[in-house]
Each structure stands twice: as structure tokens, then as C-alpha cells.
Short mmCIF file of C-alpha atoms and ligand atoms in Angstrom, two decimals:
data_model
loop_
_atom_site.label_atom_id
_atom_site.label_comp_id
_atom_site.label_asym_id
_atom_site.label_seq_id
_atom_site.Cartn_x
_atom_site.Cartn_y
_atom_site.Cartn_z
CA UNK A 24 -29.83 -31.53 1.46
CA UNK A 25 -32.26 -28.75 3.05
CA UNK A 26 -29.74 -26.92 4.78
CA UNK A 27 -27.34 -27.19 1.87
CA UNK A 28 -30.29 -25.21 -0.21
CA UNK A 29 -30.83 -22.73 2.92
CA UNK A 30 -27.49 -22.16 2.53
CA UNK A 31 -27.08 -21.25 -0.60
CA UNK A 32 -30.45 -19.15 -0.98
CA UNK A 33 -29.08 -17.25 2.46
CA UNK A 34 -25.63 -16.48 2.47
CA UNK A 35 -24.16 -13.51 2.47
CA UNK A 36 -22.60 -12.53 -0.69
CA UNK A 37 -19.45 -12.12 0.33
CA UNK A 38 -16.47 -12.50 -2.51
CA UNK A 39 -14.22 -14.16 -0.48
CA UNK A 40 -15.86 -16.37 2.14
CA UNK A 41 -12.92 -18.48 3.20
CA UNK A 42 -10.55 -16.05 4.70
CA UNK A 43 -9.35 -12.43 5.54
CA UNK A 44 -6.69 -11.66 2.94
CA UNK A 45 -3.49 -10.22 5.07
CA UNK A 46 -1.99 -6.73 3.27
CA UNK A 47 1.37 -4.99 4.74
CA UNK A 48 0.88 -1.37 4.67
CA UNK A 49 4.42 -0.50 4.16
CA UNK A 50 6.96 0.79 1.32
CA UNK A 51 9.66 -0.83 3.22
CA UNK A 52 11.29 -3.87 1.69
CA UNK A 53 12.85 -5.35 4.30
CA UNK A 54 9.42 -5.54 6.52
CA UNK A 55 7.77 -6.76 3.23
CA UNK A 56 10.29 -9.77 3.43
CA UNK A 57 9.86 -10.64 6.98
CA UNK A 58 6.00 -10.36 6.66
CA UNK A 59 6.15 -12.85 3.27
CA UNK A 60 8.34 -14.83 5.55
CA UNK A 61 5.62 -15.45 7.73
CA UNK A 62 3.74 -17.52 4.80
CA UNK A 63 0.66 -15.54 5.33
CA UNK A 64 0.98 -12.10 3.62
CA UNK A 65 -1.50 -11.56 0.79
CA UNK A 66 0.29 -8.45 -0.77
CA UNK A 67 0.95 -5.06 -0.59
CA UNK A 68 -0.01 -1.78 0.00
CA UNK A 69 1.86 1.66 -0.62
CA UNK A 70 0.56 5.21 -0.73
CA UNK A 71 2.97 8.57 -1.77
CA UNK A 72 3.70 8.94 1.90
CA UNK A 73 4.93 5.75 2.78
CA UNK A 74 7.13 6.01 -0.54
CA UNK A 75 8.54 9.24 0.89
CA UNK A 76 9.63 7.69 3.87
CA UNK A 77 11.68 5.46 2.27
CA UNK A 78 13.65 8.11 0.12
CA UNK A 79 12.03 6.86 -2.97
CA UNK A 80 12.09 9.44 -5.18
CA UNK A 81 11.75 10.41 -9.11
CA UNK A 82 9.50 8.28 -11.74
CA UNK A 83 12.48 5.69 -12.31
CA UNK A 84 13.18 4.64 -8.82
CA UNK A 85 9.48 4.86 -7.85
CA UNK A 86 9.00 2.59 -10.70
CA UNK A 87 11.72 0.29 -9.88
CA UNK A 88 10.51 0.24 -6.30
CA UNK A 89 7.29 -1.33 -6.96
CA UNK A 90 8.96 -4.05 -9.17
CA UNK A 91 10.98 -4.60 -6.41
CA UNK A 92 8.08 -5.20 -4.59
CA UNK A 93 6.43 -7.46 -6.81
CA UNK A 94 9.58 -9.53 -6.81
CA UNK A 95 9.22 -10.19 -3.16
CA UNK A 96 5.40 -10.77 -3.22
CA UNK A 97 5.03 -13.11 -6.60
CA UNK A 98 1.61 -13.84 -5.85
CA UNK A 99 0.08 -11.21 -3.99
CA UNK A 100 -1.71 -7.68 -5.26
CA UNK A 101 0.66 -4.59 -5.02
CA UNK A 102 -1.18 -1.19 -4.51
CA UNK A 103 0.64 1.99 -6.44
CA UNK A 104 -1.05 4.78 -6.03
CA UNK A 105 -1.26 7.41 -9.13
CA UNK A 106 0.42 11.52 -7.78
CA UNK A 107 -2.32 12.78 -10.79
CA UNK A 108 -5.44 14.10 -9.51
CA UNK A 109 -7.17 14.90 -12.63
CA UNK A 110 -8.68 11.80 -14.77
CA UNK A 111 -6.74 12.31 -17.87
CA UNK A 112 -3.33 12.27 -15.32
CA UNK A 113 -4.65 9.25 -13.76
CA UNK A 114 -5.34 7.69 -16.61
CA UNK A 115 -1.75 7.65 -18.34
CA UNK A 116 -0.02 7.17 -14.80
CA UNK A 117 -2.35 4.14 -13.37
CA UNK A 118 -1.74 2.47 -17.07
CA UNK A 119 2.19 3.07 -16.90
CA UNK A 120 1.82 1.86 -13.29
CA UNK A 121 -0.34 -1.63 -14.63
CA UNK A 122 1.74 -2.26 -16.70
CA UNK A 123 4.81 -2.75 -14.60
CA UNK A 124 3.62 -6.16 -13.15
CA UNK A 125 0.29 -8.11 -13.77
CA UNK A 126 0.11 -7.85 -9.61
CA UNK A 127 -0.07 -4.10 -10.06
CA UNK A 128 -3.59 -2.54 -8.56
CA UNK A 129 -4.04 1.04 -9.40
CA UNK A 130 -5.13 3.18 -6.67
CA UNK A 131 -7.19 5.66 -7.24
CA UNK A 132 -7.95 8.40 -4.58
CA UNK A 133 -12.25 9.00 -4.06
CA UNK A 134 -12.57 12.68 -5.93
CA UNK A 135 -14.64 12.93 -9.15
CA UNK A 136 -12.53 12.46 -10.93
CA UNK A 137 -11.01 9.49 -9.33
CA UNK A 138 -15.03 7.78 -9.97
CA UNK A 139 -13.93 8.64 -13.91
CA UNK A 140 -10.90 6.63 -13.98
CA UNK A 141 -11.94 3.41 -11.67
CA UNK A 142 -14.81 3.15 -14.24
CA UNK A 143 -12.31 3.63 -17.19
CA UNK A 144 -9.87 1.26 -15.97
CA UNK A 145 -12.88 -1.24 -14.72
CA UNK A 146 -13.79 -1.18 -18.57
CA UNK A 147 -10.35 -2.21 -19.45
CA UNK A 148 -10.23 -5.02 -17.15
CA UNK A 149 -7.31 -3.14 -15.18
CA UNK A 150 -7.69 -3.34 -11.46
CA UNK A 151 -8.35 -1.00 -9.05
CA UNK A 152 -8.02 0.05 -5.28
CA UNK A 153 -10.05 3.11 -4.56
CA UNK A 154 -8.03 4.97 -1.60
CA UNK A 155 -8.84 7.92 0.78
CA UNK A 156 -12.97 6.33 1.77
CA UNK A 157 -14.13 7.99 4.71
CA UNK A 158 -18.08 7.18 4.00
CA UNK A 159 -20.84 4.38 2.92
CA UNK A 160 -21.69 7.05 0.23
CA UNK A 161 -17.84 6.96 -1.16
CA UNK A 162 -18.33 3.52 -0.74
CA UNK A 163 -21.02 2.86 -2.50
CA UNK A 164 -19.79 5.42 -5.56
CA UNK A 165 -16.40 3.18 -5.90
CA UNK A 166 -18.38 -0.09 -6.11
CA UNK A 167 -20.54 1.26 -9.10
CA UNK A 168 -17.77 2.11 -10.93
CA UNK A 169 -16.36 -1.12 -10.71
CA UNK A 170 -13.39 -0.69 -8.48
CA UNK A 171 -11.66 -3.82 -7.07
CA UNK A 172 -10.95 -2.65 -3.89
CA UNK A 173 -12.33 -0.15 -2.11
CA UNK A 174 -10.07 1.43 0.79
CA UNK A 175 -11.91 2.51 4.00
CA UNK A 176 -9.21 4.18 6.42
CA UNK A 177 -10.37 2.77 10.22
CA UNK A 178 -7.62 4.66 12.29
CA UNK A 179 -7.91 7.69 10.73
CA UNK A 180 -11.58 7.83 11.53
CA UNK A 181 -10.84 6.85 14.89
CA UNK A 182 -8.40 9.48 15.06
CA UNK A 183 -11.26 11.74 14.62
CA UNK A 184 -13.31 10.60 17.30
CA UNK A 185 -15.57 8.03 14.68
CA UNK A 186 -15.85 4.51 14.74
CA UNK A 187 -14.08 3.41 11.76
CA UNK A 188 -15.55 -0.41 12.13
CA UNK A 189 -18.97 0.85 12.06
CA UNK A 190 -18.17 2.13 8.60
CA UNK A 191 -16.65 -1.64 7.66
CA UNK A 192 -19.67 -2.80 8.97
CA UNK A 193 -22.22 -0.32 6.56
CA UNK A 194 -19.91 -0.94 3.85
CA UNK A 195 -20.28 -4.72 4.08
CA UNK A 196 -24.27 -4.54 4.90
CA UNK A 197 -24.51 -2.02 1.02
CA UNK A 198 -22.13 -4.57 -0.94
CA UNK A 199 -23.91 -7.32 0.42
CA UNK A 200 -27.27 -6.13 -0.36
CA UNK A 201 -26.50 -5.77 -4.22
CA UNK A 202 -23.92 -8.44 -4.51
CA UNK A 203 -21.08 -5.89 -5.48
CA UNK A 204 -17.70 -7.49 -6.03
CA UNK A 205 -15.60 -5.17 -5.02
CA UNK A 206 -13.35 -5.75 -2.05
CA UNK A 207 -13.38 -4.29 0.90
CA UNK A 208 -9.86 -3.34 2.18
CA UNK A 209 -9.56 -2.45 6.17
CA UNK A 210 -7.33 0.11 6.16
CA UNK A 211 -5.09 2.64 8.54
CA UNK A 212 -4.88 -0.69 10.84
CA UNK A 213 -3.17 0.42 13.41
CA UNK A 214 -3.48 -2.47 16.27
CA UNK A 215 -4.33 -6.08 16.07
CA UNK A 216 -7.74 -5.64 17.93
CA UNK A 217 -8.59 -3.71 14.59
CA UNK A 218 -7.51 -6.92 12.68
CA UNK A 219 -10.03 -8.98 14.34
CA UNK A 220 -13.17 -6.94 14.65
CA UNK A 221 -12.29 -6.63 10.82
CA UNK A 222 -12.29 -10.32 10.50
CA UNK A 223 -15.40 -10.96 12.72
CA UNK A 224 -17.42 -8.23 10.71
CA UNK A 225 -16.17 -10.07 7.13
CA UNK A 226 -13.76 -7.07 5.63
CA UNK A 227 -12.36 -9.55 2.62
CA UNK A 228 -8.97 -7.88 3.14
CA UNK A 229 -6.86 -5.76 5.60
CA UNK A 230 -3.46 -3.72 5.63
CA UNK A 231 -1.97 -2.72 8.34
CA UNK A 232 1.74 -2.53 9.42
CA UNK A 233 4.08 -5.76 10.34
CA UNK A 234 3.37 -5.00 14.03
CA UNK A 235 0.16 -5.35 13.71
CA UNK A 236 0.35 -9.04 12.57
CA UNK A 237 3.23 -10.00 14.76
CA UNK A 238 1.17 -8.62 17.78
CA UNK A 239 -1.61 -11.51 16.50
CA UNK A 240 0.89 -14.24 17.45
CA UNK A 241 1.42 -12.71 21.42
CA UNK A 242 -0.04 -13.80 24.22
CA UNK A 243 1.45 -14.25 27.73
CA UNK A 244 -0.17 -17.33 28.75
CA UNK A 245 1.77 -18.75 25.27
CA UNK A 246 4.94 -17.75 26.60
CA UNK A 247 4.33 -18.62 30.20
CA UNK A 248 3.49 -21.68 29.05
CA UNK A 249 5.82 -22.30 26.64
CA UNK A 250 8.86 -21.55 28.99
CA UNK A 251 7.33 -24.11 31.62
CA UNK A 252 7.19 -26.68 28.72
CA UNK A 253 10.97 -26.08 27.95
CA UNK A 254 12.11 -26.39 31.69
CA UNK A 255 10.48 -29.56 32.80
CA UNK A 256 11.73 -30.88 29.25
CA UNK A 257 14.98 -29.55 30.88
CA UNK A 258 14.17 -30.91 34.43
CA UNK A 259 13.26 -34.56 33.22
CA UNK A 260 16.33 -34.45 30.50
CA UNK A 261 18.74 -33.75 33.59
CA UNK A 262 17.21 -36.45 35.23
CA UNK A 263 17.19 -38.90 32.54
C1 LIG B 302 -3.98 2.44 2.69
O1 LIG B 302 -3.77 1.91 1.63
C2 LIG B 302 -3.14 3.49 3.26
O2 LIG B 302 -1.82 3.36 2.75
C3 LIG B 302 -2.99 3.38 4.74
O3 LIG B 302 -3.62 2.26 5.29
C4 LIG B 302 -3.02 4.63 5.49
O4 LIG B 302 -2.79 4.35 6.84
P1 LIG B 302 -2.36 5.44 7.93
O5 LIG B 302 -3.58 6.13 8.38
O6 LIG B 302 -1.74 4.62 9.03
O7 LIG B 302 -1.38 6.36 7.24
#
């Protein structure tokens, strides 16, 4: 009974306390399909560059691109990121964009601006990933105005010669500490290693590309292992 109370007076106020939601970083719908495949994807992420690289061009075929998307994920959030970059442009596109799909999470990069429309949409119960955090202080902003998800990018700060955990690891010490709900998204995963030091330090959710996860699953002693299973399974078959 005590520790059941300690518990409850003490834990961290985490939103999602029973696991590390799994994102694909990726506009790519055949590695969206093999990562669903796997039973473990959460949902999507997308950003103007990873649209490019996939040819998707013009408001139509964007648009039908993230439907497509949502097809493939039925249950899991789907990032679209607004090309506006003042609020009354973000506005219209991230409410063109929600209304595609309920799944639909409007990303919204960190300017001024951007704080404008996360705490517009916030008020109309439209969700909200706010992209493009390289601080606690952006961090911190997002939360207040009530985004969903809040986008720290880990490999691009390590790109730069900064430890992007230790800025999952501020950001989750600040939401704690006020019991903010917004998520925080690991992002710019690059390698699994990322994907676990995200996990151990609580990040509710990360996106990173299908390699990424697949690399999860490796490890030599499995396959050593595995292949000595299969040939005395062999061995004693040709025996028997
Ligand atoms: C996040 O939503 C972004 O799309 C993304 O994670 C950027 O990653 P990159 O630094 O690998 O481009």
C-alpha cells in the first residue's frame, strides 16, 4: 500500500510511461510499409525535404501523398509540415492539412510566428508537432503554447559538435517539472545507439529512418547462435 502511495506522489510525470512510441522519418511509402510490417511503427514523420526526395510535388499530389500515408499507418500520427512561414499562412495550410485525415499532426517550425499558430491550433483542439528545436528555451516556448509534440533534432546537434541527448535530457527534466503534456519527439535519429539513450532518458517518442530500427534487431552473437541452432537441428535430423 505505502509504496503504491510513494509511487504515485513521486513519479515522474511523464505522458506516456509504458513505452517509447516508434516514428519512421521518411516520405517514402514503400519503407513506411515494411516498417508497419514490423508491427511496431507508431506513425509518421515527413518534413518538405524528405517530400522532395520523393518527387512529390504541387498541392494535389502533396496532398494525396499524405493520405496515402495515412492509409498505410491507420492508427498512427502522420506529421505534415506547413511551406508558410508567416501565422496567417500557417494557419490556412496546417487546417487544409488537418483536415485531410484525423491522424494528421500539423507541424509547425519554432519562429514567432510558428508560437502564434501552435497556440491557435492548441485552442482548436488541432494537433501539433513543433519542428526545427535546437534549445530547452524553444522547448519550453512550444510546450506553453500547447503543442503536442515538440521536435528536438539530436543528429543535427551532433553534427555541430553538441550533444543532442543532453538537450532530450533538459527537455524532459522542464516538462517534468511543470507536468507539460506535450510530447517529446527524438528527432534527426540517425543510429540505433540514439534510439536507446532516447529510451533510457524517457523521450515519449522517436523518428528516425527504417535502418535505424532494423539495426535494433542485429546482433552477431544472435546470428552466430542462431546458425549453430539450425545445424545441429540439421546434424541430429540427418542422424535421425
Ligand atoms: C523531424 O521530423 C525531421 O523530419 C527529421 O528528423 C530531420 O532529420 P535529419 O536531420 O536526418 O534530416
Amino acid at each position: 500500500m505505502y509504496p503504491f502511495i510513494a509511487w504515485v506522489i513521486f513519479a515522474p510525470n511523464q505522458t506516456n510511461l509504458n513505452y517509447m512510441k516508434f516514428f519512421i522519418d521518411t516520405a517514402n511509402l514503400d519503407q513506411i510499409r515494411e516498417a508497419n510490417a514490423l508491427g511496431v511503427l507508431d506513425g509518421v514523420t515527413t518534413n518538405p525535404s524528405l517530400m522532395a526526395k520523393e518527387g512529390i510535388t504541387g498541392k494535389d499530389n502533396v496532398m494525396k501523398h499524405y493520405k496515402a500515408i495515412c492509409d498505410i499507418v491507420v492508427e498512427g500520427d502522420v506529421s505534415a509540415e506547413v511551406i508558410a512561414t508567416d501565422y496567417e499562412g500557417m494557419v490556412s495550410e496546417g487546417l487544409e492539412l488537418a483536415e485531410l485525415h484525423p491522424n494528421i499532426v500539423v507541424k509547425i517550425p519554432m519562429i514567432v510566428d510558428g508560437i502564434k499558430a501552435l497556440k491557435y491550433f492548441s485552442d482548436k483542439g488541432i494537433r501539433t508537432n513543433c519542428t526545427l528545436v535546437f534549445s530547452a528555451g524553444q522547448a519550453l516556448l512550444a510546450a506553453k503554447a500547447g503543442a503536442s509534440y515538440v521536435s528536438p533534432f539530436i543528429g543535427r546537434l551532433d553534427d555541430v559538435s553538441t550533444d543532442g541527448l543532453d538537450l532530450i535530457e533538459q527537455i524532459r527534466v522542464i516538462y517534468d517539472n511543470y507536468g507539460f503534456d506535450t510530447e517529446i519527439l527524438a528527432a534527426s535519429v540517425r543510429h540505433p545507439m540514439h534510439i536507446i539513450k532516447c529510451a533510457e532518458i524517457g523521450a515519449d517518442v522517436m523518428t528516425g529512418p527504417l535502418s535505424a530500427m532494423l539495426a535494433l534487431a542485429k546482433h552477431p552473437l544472435t546470428d552466430i547462435g542462431l546458425a549453430q541452432f539450425l545445424a545441429d537441428h540439421k546434424k541430429a535430423s540427418a542422424n535421425g
